[in-house]
Amino acid sequence: MAAGWNKLDGAKALVDSGIDGVPDFYVKPLDQRLSPQDLELHAGEQEDEVPVIDVSPLLDSKPTSSDRSKEDVIAELLDASERWGFFQVINHGIGSDLTRRMLAVAHEFFQLPLAEKMVFYSTDIDAAVRYGTSFNPLKDVFLDWQDNLLHRFLPERRDQPHPWPTKPSAYELIAGEFVDQAKFLARHLLRALSEGLGLGPDYLEGEFGEHNVALRLNYYPPCPSPELAIGLSSHSDVGGLTILLQDSDIVGLQVKVQEKWKTVRSVPGALVINIGDQLQQIYSNGKLKSVEHRAIVNADKARVSVGLFYDPASDVRVSPIPKFVDTEHPAAYNPCVFREYLKNLYSKNLVGKELLESQRK
Ligand SMILES: O=C(O)CCC(=O)C(=O)O
Ligand SMILES: [Fe+2]
């Protein structure tokens, strides 16, 4: 490890400095290490694959080639959200050219010299653009083997110029287009879920208020001993819906299903959707699921993923929807202001679903 490297410089700088092993502060305690099965990413057909749903009937106003109706798709989405909280969508309207360019520009961003990325280093959770490493490097007991850029699109700042990263020069155009299209998709998925829950299509959007959107670019450099480290520690996403784009030929995303970790194999052209704590548990009083997931690393190739988080507005007080609360199903979670939930996320060293559990009545 090169002299002068420090934890905040992150995983890529560490690898670039020339290392032959994983430094102690990236090594997980024994009980959290990955088993050989965990790392068997291409092991034969897995049973119970995460569902893959063709969502074109939701997006097209005219009849599509699909023989399924909009109602069929809504039923599939609801079933996947209740049973898995995690699924992939195809024919989602975001072209393969754009997703390819989005992944390429994310790779390019992380190739920039460290000093140019560190311009965006901040501990302010309200910063519009924030670059860093691991989850909360000042508090994490063990660092995650990844660096990230969190780019928030705050509704309250719509009237102010948006501080886009100016490098790579294509970032603004490509990320802007990707965010617009992913937001369109998120809105349609939210409408479909809202309808599926018997609430009417606009209900959840109305609850979200002036929603929050954030784009997170994750970069996982190759790791000399992937079994010792973790790319992104187990967590559930905190907000509404997440749309995740991952490198198509490098797997790394895993989801916890019945206490077992399952690799989410990337289906060509698909996007991964997962349900966040607010939408799944608090609004729906546990009817929908927000599921633990994590990213593992590999020894050979850098991997990127790009997540779009479509969340309630910061000042929205999230509380269970009356329809889902009755004497048999009392409200399981305390209502919370979304911003406070986010603040808690960044102020603690949280693992798995501890944050949501701390909201339990
Ligand atoms: O890189 C991945 O596949 C997972 C990313 C993720 O879960 C997140 O950014 O919240
Ligand atoms: Fe996540």
Coordinates of C-alpha atoms and ligand atoms in Angstrom, one line a residue:
M1 CA 0.0 0.0 0.0
A2 CA 1.5 3.3 -1.0
A3 CA 2.5 5.8 1.6
G4 CA 0.2 8.7 1.8
W5 CA -3.0 6.7 1.0
N6 CA -5.7 7.2 3.6
K7 CA -9.2 5.7 4.1
L8 CA -11.1 8.5 2.5
D9 CA -9.1 8.1 -0.7
G10 CA -11.1 4.9 -1.3
A11 CA -10.9 1.5 -2.9
K12 CA -9.8 2.5 -6.4
A13 CA -6.9 4.6 -5.1
L14 CA -5.9 1.7 -2.9
V15 CA -5.8 -0.7 -5.8
D16 CA -4.0 1.9 -8.0
S17 CA -1.4 2.3 -5.3
G18 CA -0.3 -1.3 -5.8
I19 CA -1.4 -3.9 -3.3
D20 CA -1.0 -7.6 -3.0
G21 CA -3.6 -8.2 -0.3
V22 CA -6.6 -6.8 1.3
P23 CA -5.7 -4.4 4.2
D24 CA -7.2 -5.2 7.6
F25 CA -9.8 -2.4 7.6
Y26 CA -11.5 -4.0 4.5
V27 CA -11.5 -7.5 6.0
K28 CA -14.8 -8.6 7.3
P29 CA -15.1 -10.4 10.6
L30 CA -15.1 -14.2 10.3
D31 CA -18.9 -14.5 10.7
Q32 CA -19.5 -12.1 7.9
R33 CA -17.1 -13.6 5.4
L34 CA -18.4 -14.9 2.1
S35 CA -18.6 -18.7 1.7
P36 CA -17.4 -20.4 -1.4
Q37 CA -21.1 -20.9 -2.4
D38 CA -21.6 -17.1 -2.0
L39 CA -18.9 -16.5 -4.6
E40 CA -20.1 -19.1 -7.1
L41 CA -21.7 -16.6 -9.3
H42 CA -22.3 -18.7 -12.3
A43 CA -23.3 -21.9 -10.5
G44 CA -25.9 -23.8 -12.6
E45 CA -29.6 -22.9 -12.8
Q46 CA -30.8 -21.5 -9.6
E47 CA -34.3 -22.3 -8.5
D48 CA -36.6 -19.4 -7.9
E49 CA -34.9 -16.8 -10.0
V50 CA -35.8 -13.2 -9.2
P51 CA -38.9 -12.6 -11.4
V52 CA -38.4 -10.9 -14.8
I53 CA -41.4 -8.9 -15.9
D54 CA -42.1 -7.4 -19.4
V55 CA -43.6 -4.0 -18.5
S56 CA -44.3 -2.8 -22.0
P57 CA -48.1 -2.9 -21.6
L58 CA -47.8 -0.3 -18.8
L59 CA -45.9 2.2 -20.9
D60 CA -47.5 2.0 -24.3
S61 CA -50.8 3.6 -25.0
K62 CA -51.3 1.5 -28.1
P63 CA -51.6 -2.3 -28.0
T64 CA -48.2 -4.0 -27.9
S65 CA -46.8 -7.2 -29.2
S66 CA -47.2 -8.6 -25.7
D67 CA -50.3 -10.8 -25.3
R68 CA -50.6 -9.6 -21.7
S69 CA -52.9 -6.8 -20.6
K70 CA -52.0 -3.9 -18.4
E71 CA -53.9 -5.6 -15.6
D72 CA -51.9 -8.8 -16.0
V73 CA -48.7 -6.8 -15.6
I74 CA -50.0 -4.9 -12.5
A75 CA -50.8 -8.3 -10.9
E76 CA -47.3 -9.6 -11.7
L77 CA -45.7 -6.5 -10.2
L78 CA -47.7 -6.6 -7.1
D79 CA -47.0 -10.3 -6.6
A80 CA -43.3 -9.8 -7.1
S81 CA -43.3 -6.8 -4.7
E82 CA -45.2 -8.7 -2.0
R83 CA -43.2 -12.0 -2.3
W84 CA -39.8 -10.8 -3.3
G85 CA -39.5 -7.0 -3.1
F86 CA -37.0 -7.4 -5.9
F87 CA -37.5 -8.1 -9.6
Q88 CA -36.1 -7.3 -13.1
V89 CA -38.0 -5.5 -15.8
I90 CA -37.6 -5.8 -19.5
N91 CA -39.1 -3.7 -22.4
H92 CA -39.0 -0.8 -19.9
G93 CA -38.6 1.9 -22.5
I94 CA -35.0 2.9 -21.7
G95 CA -33.0 2.1 -24.9
S96 CA -29.9 -0.1 -24.8
D97 CA -27.8 2.6 -26.3
L98 CA -28.6 4.9 -23.4
T99 CA -28.0 2.3 -20.7
R100 CA -24.7 1.3 -22.4
R101 CA -23.6 5.0 -22.5
M102 CA -24.7 5.5 -18.9
L103 CA -22.5 2.6 -17.7
A104 CA -19.6 3.8 -19.9
V105 CA -19.7 7.4 -18.5
A106 CA -19.9 6.0 -14.9
H107 CA -16.7 3.9 -15.6
E108 CA -15.1 7.1 -17.1
F109 CA -16.0 9.2 -14.0
F110 CA -14.2 6.8 -11.7
Q111 CA -11.1 6.8 -14.0
L112 CA -10.7 10.5 -13.3
P113 CA -7.7 11.5 -11.1
L114 CA -8.6 11.3 -7.4
A115 CA -8.2 15.0 -6.9
E116 CA -10.9 15.7 -9.5
K117 CA -13.4 13.4 -7.8
M118 CA -12.5 14.6 -4.4
V119 CA -13.8 18.1 -5.4
F120 CA -17.2 16.5 -4.6
Y121 CA -16.2 15.0 -1.3
S122 CA -18.6 16.1 1.4
T123 CA -20.2 14.9 4.7
D124 CA -23.2 17.1 4.2
I125 CA -26.2 14.8 3.5
D126 CA -27.9 17.7 1.7
A127 CA -25.1 18.2 -0.7
A128 CA -26.4 17.9 -4.3
V129 CA -23.4 16.0 -5.4
R130 CA -21.3 13.9 -3.1
Y131 CA -18.3 11.7 -3.8
G132 CA -16.9 9.2 -1.4
T133 CA -16.0 5.7 -0.5
S134 CA -17.7 2.9 1.4
F135 CA -21.0 3.8 3.0
N136 CA -19.9 6.1 5.9
P137 CA -16.1 5.9 6.0
L138 CA -15.8 8.0 9.1
K139 CA -18.0 5.6 11.0
D140 CA -17.9 2.2 9.2
V141 CA -16.0 -0.4 11.2
F142 CA -15.1 -2.2 8.0
L143 CA -14.9 -0.4 4.8
D144 CA -16.8 -1.5 1.7
W145 CA -14.7 -2.2 -1.4
Q146 CA -16.2 0.5 -3.5
D147 CA -16.3 4.2 -4.3
N148 CA -19.4 6.1 -5.2
L149 CA -20.9 9.3 -6.5
L150 CA -24.3 10.4 -5.1
H151 CA -26.1 13.0 -7.2
R152 CA -29.3 14.3 -5.7
F153 CA -32.0 16.1 -7.6
L154 CA -33.6 18.1 -4.9
P155 CA -37.0 19.5 -5.7
E156 CA -36.5 22.5 -3.4
R157 CA -33.5 23.5 -5.5
R158 CA -35.2 23.3 -8.8
D159 CA -34.9 27.0 -9.2
Q160 CA -31.2 27.0 -8.7
P161 CA -28.6 26.0 -11.2
H162 CA -27.8 22.3 -10.9
P163 CA -24.1 21.6 -10.1
W164 CA -23.5 18.9 -12.6
P165 CA -20.0 17.3 -12.6
T166 CA -18.3 18.8 -15.6
K167 CA -16.1 15.8 -16.1
P168 CA -16.4 13.5 -18.0
S169 CA -17.8 16.1 -20.4
A170 CA -20.6 13.7 -21.5
Y171 CA -21.8 13.1 -18.0
E172 CA -24.4 15.9 -17.9
L173 CA -26.0 14.9 -21.2
I174 CA -26.1 11.2 -20.6
A175 CA -26.9 11.1 -16.9
G176 CA -29.6 13.8 -17.5
E177 CA -31.2 11.7 -20.1
F178 CA -31.0 8.5 -18.1
V179 CA -32.5 10.3 -15.0
D180 CA -35.4 11.6 -17.1
Q181 CA -36.2 8.3 -18.6
A182 CA -35.7 6.3 -15.3
K183 CA -38.0 8.8 -13.6
F184 CA -40.6 8.2 -16.2
L185 CA -40.3 4.5 -15.7
A186 CA -40.4 4.9 -11.9
R187 CA -43.6 6.9 -12.1
H188 CA -45.3 4.2 -14.2
L189 CA -44.2 1.5 -11.8
L190 CA -45.4 3.5 -8.8
R191 CA -48.7 4.1 -10.5
A192 CA -49.0 0.4 -11.3
L193 CA -48.3 -0.6 -7.7
S194 CA -50.7 2.0 -6.5
E195 CA -53.4 0.5 -8.7
G196 CA -52.5 -3.0 -7.7
L197 CA -52.8 -2.1 -4.1
G198 CA -56.4 -0.9 -4.8
L199 CA -55.5 2.7 -4.1
G200 CA -56.0 4.2 -7.5
P201 CA -53.1 5.1 -9.8
D202 CA -52.2 8.5 -8.4
Y203 CA -52.4 7.7 -4.7
L204 CA -48.7 6.8 -4.0
E205 CA -47.4 9.7 -6.1
G206 CA -49.6 12.0 -4.0
E207 CA -48.2 10.5 -0.8
F208 CA -44.6 11.0 -2.1
G209 CA -45.3 14.8 -2.5
E210 CA -42.6 16.6 -4.4
H211 CA -40.6 13.4 -4.7
N212 CA -36.8 13.2 -4.2
V213 CA -34.6 11.7 -6.9
A214 CA -31.0 10.6 -6.5
L215 CA -28.6 8.9 -8.8
R216 CA -25.9 6.7 -7.2
L217 CA -22.9 5.5 -9.2
N218 CA -21.1 2.6 -7.6
Y219 CA -17.6 1.5 -8.6
Y220 CA -16.1 -1.8 -7.4
P221 CA -12.5 -2.2 -8.4
P222 CA -11.0 -5.7 -8.7
C223 CA -10.2 -7.2 -5.3
P224 CA -7.2 -9.5 -4.7
S225 CA -9.2 -11.7 -2.2
P226 CA -12.9 -11.3 -2.9
E227 CA -13.9 -13.7 -0.1
L228 CA -12.4 -11.3 2.6
A229 CA -14.1 -8.1 1.5
I230 CA -17.6 -6.9 0.5
G231 CA -18.4 -4.5 -2.3
L232 CA -21.5 -3.0 -0.6
S233 CA -22.7 -4.3 2.8
S234 CA -26.1 -5.8 3.2
H235 CA -28.8 -3.1 3.4
S236 CA -32.3 -2.4 2.2
D237 CA -32.9 0.8 0.2
V238 CA -34.5 3.4 2.4
G239 CA -37.0 5.2 0.2
G240 CA -39.6 4.4 -2.4
L241 CA -38.5 2.5 -5.6
T242 CA -35.0 1.9 -6.8
I243 CA -34.1 1.3 -10.5
L244 CA -30.7 -0.4 -10.8
L245 CA -28.6 -0.7 -13.9
Q246 CA -25.7 -3.0 -13.7
D247 CA -22.8 -4.1 -16.0
S248 CA -24.3 -6.8 -18.1
D249 CA -21.4 -9.2 -18.1
I250 CA -20.1 -8.8 -14.5
V251 CA -22.3 -10.1 -11.7
G252 CA -22.1 -8.9 -8.2
L253 CA -25.5 -8.1 -6.9
Q254 CA -27.0 -10.5 -4.4
V255 CA -30.4 -10.6 -2.7
K256 CA -31.3 -12.3 0.5
V257 CA -34.1 -14.8 0.0
Q258 CA -35.2 -16.9 2.9
E259 CA -32.0 -16.3 4.7
K260 CA -29.9 -17.3 1.7
W261 CA -27.9 -15.1 -0.6
K262 CA -28.9 -15.4 -4.2
T263 CA -27.0 -13.8 -7.1
V264 CA -29.2 -11.6 -9.3
R265 CA -28.1 -12.6 -12.8
S266 CA -28.2 -9.8 -15.2
V267 CA -30.7 -10.5 -18.0
P268 CA -29.7 -8.6 -21.2
G269 CA -31.4 -5.2 -21.3
A270 CA -33.1 -5.7 -17.9
L271 CA -33.2 -3.2 -15.0
V272 CA -33.4 -4.4 -11.4
I273 CA -36.2 -2.9 -9.4
N274 CA -36.4 -3.0 -5.6
I275 CA -38.8 -1.6 -3.1
G276 CA -37.5 0.7 -0.4
D277 CA -38.3 0.8 3.3
Q278 CA -40.9 3.7 3.1
L279 CA -43.0 2.3 0.3
Q280 CA -42.8 -1.3 1.3
Q281 CA -43.1 -1.4 5.0
I282 CA -44.3 1.8 6.4
Y283 CA -46.8 3.0 3.8
S284 CA -48.1 -0.6 3.1
N285 CA -47.8 -1.7 6.7
G286 CA -45.6 -4.6 5.8
K287 CA -47.7 -5.8 2.8
L288 CA -44.9 -5.1 0.4
K289 CA -41.3 -6.0 1.0
S290 CA -38.0 -4.1 1.2
V291 CA -35.3 -6.7 0.8
E292 CA -31.8 -7.0 2.0
H293 CA -29.2 -6.9 -0.8
R294 CA -25.5 -6.5 -1.1
A295 CA -22.8 -6.4 -3.8
I296 CA -19.8 -8.7 -3.8
V297 CA -16.5 -8.2 -5.7
N298 CA -14.4 -10.2 -7.9
A299 CA -10.7 -10.5 -8.6
D300 CA -10.6 -9.7 -12.3
K301 CA -12.8 -6.9 -13.4
A302 CA -14.0 -3.5 -12.1
R303 CA -17.8 -3.4 -12.0
V304 CA -20.1 -0.4 -12.0
S305 CA -23.8 -0.1 -11.1
V306 CA -26.1 2.9 -11.4
G307 CA -29.1 3.3 -9.1
L308 CA -31.9 5.7 -9.4
F309 CA -33.7 6.2 -6.1
Y310 CA -37.3 7.5 -6.5
D311 CA -38.2 8.6 -2.9
P312 CA -40.8 10.6 -1.0
A313 CA -39.9 14.3 -0.6
S314 CA -37.7 15.1 2.5
D315 CA -40.4 16.8 4.5
V316 CA -43.1 14.1 3.9
R317 CA -44.3 12.4 7.0
V318 CA -44.5 8.7 6.0
S319 CA -47.2 6.8 7.8
P320 CA -49.2 3.7 7.1
I321 CA -52.0 4.0 4.6
P322 CA -55.3 3.7 6.5
K323 CA -56.5 0.9 4.2
F324 CA -53.7 -1.4 5.5
V325 CA -54.4 -0.8 9.2
D326 CA -57.1 -2.6 11.1
T327 CA -57.5 -4.5 14.3
E328 CA -56.0 -7.6 12.8
H329 CA -53.2 -5.6 11.3
P330 CA -52.2 -2.8 13.7
A331 CA -49.7 -0.3 12.4
A332 CA -46.3 -2.0 12.7
Y333 CA -44.0 1.0 12.2
N334 CA -43.9 4.5 13.7
P335 CA -44.5 7.2 11.2
C336 CA -41.4 9.2 10.3
V337 CA -40.3 12.3 8.4
F338 CA -38.3 11.0 5.5
R339 CA -35.5 13.4 6.0
E340 CA -35.1 12.2 9.6
Y341 CA -34.9 8.6 8.4
L342 CA -32.2 9.6 6.0
K343 CA -30.3 11.4 8.7
N344 CA -30.4 8.3 10.9
L345 CA -29.1 6.3 8.0
Y346 CA -26.0 8.4 7.8
S347 CA -25.5 8.9 11.5
K348 CA -25.2 5.2 12.5
N349 CA -23.3 2.3 11.5
L350 CA -26.2 0.3 10.2
V351 CA -26.4 -3.2 8.9
G352 CA -29.1 -5.1 7.1
K353 CA -32.5 -3.9 8.1
E354 CA -31.7 -2.4 11.5
L355 CA -32.8 1.1 10.5
L356 CA -36.3 -0.1 9.5
E357 CA -36.5 -2.3 12.6
S358 CA -35.7 0.7 14.8
Q359 CA -38.9 2.2 13.4
R360 CA -40.9 -0.8 14.6
K361 CA -43.6 0.1 17.2
Ligands
LIG1 O1 -24.0 -2.5 -7.0 C1 -25.1 -3.1 -6.8 O2 -25.4 -4.1 -7.5 C2 -26.0 -2.7 -5.7 C3 -26.1 -1.3 -5.5 C4 -27.1 -0.9 -4.4 O3 -27.7 -1.7 -3.8 C5 -27.3 0.5 -4.0 O4 -26.6 1.4 -4.6 O5 -28.2 0.8 -3.2
FE2 FE -29.3 -0.9 -2.6

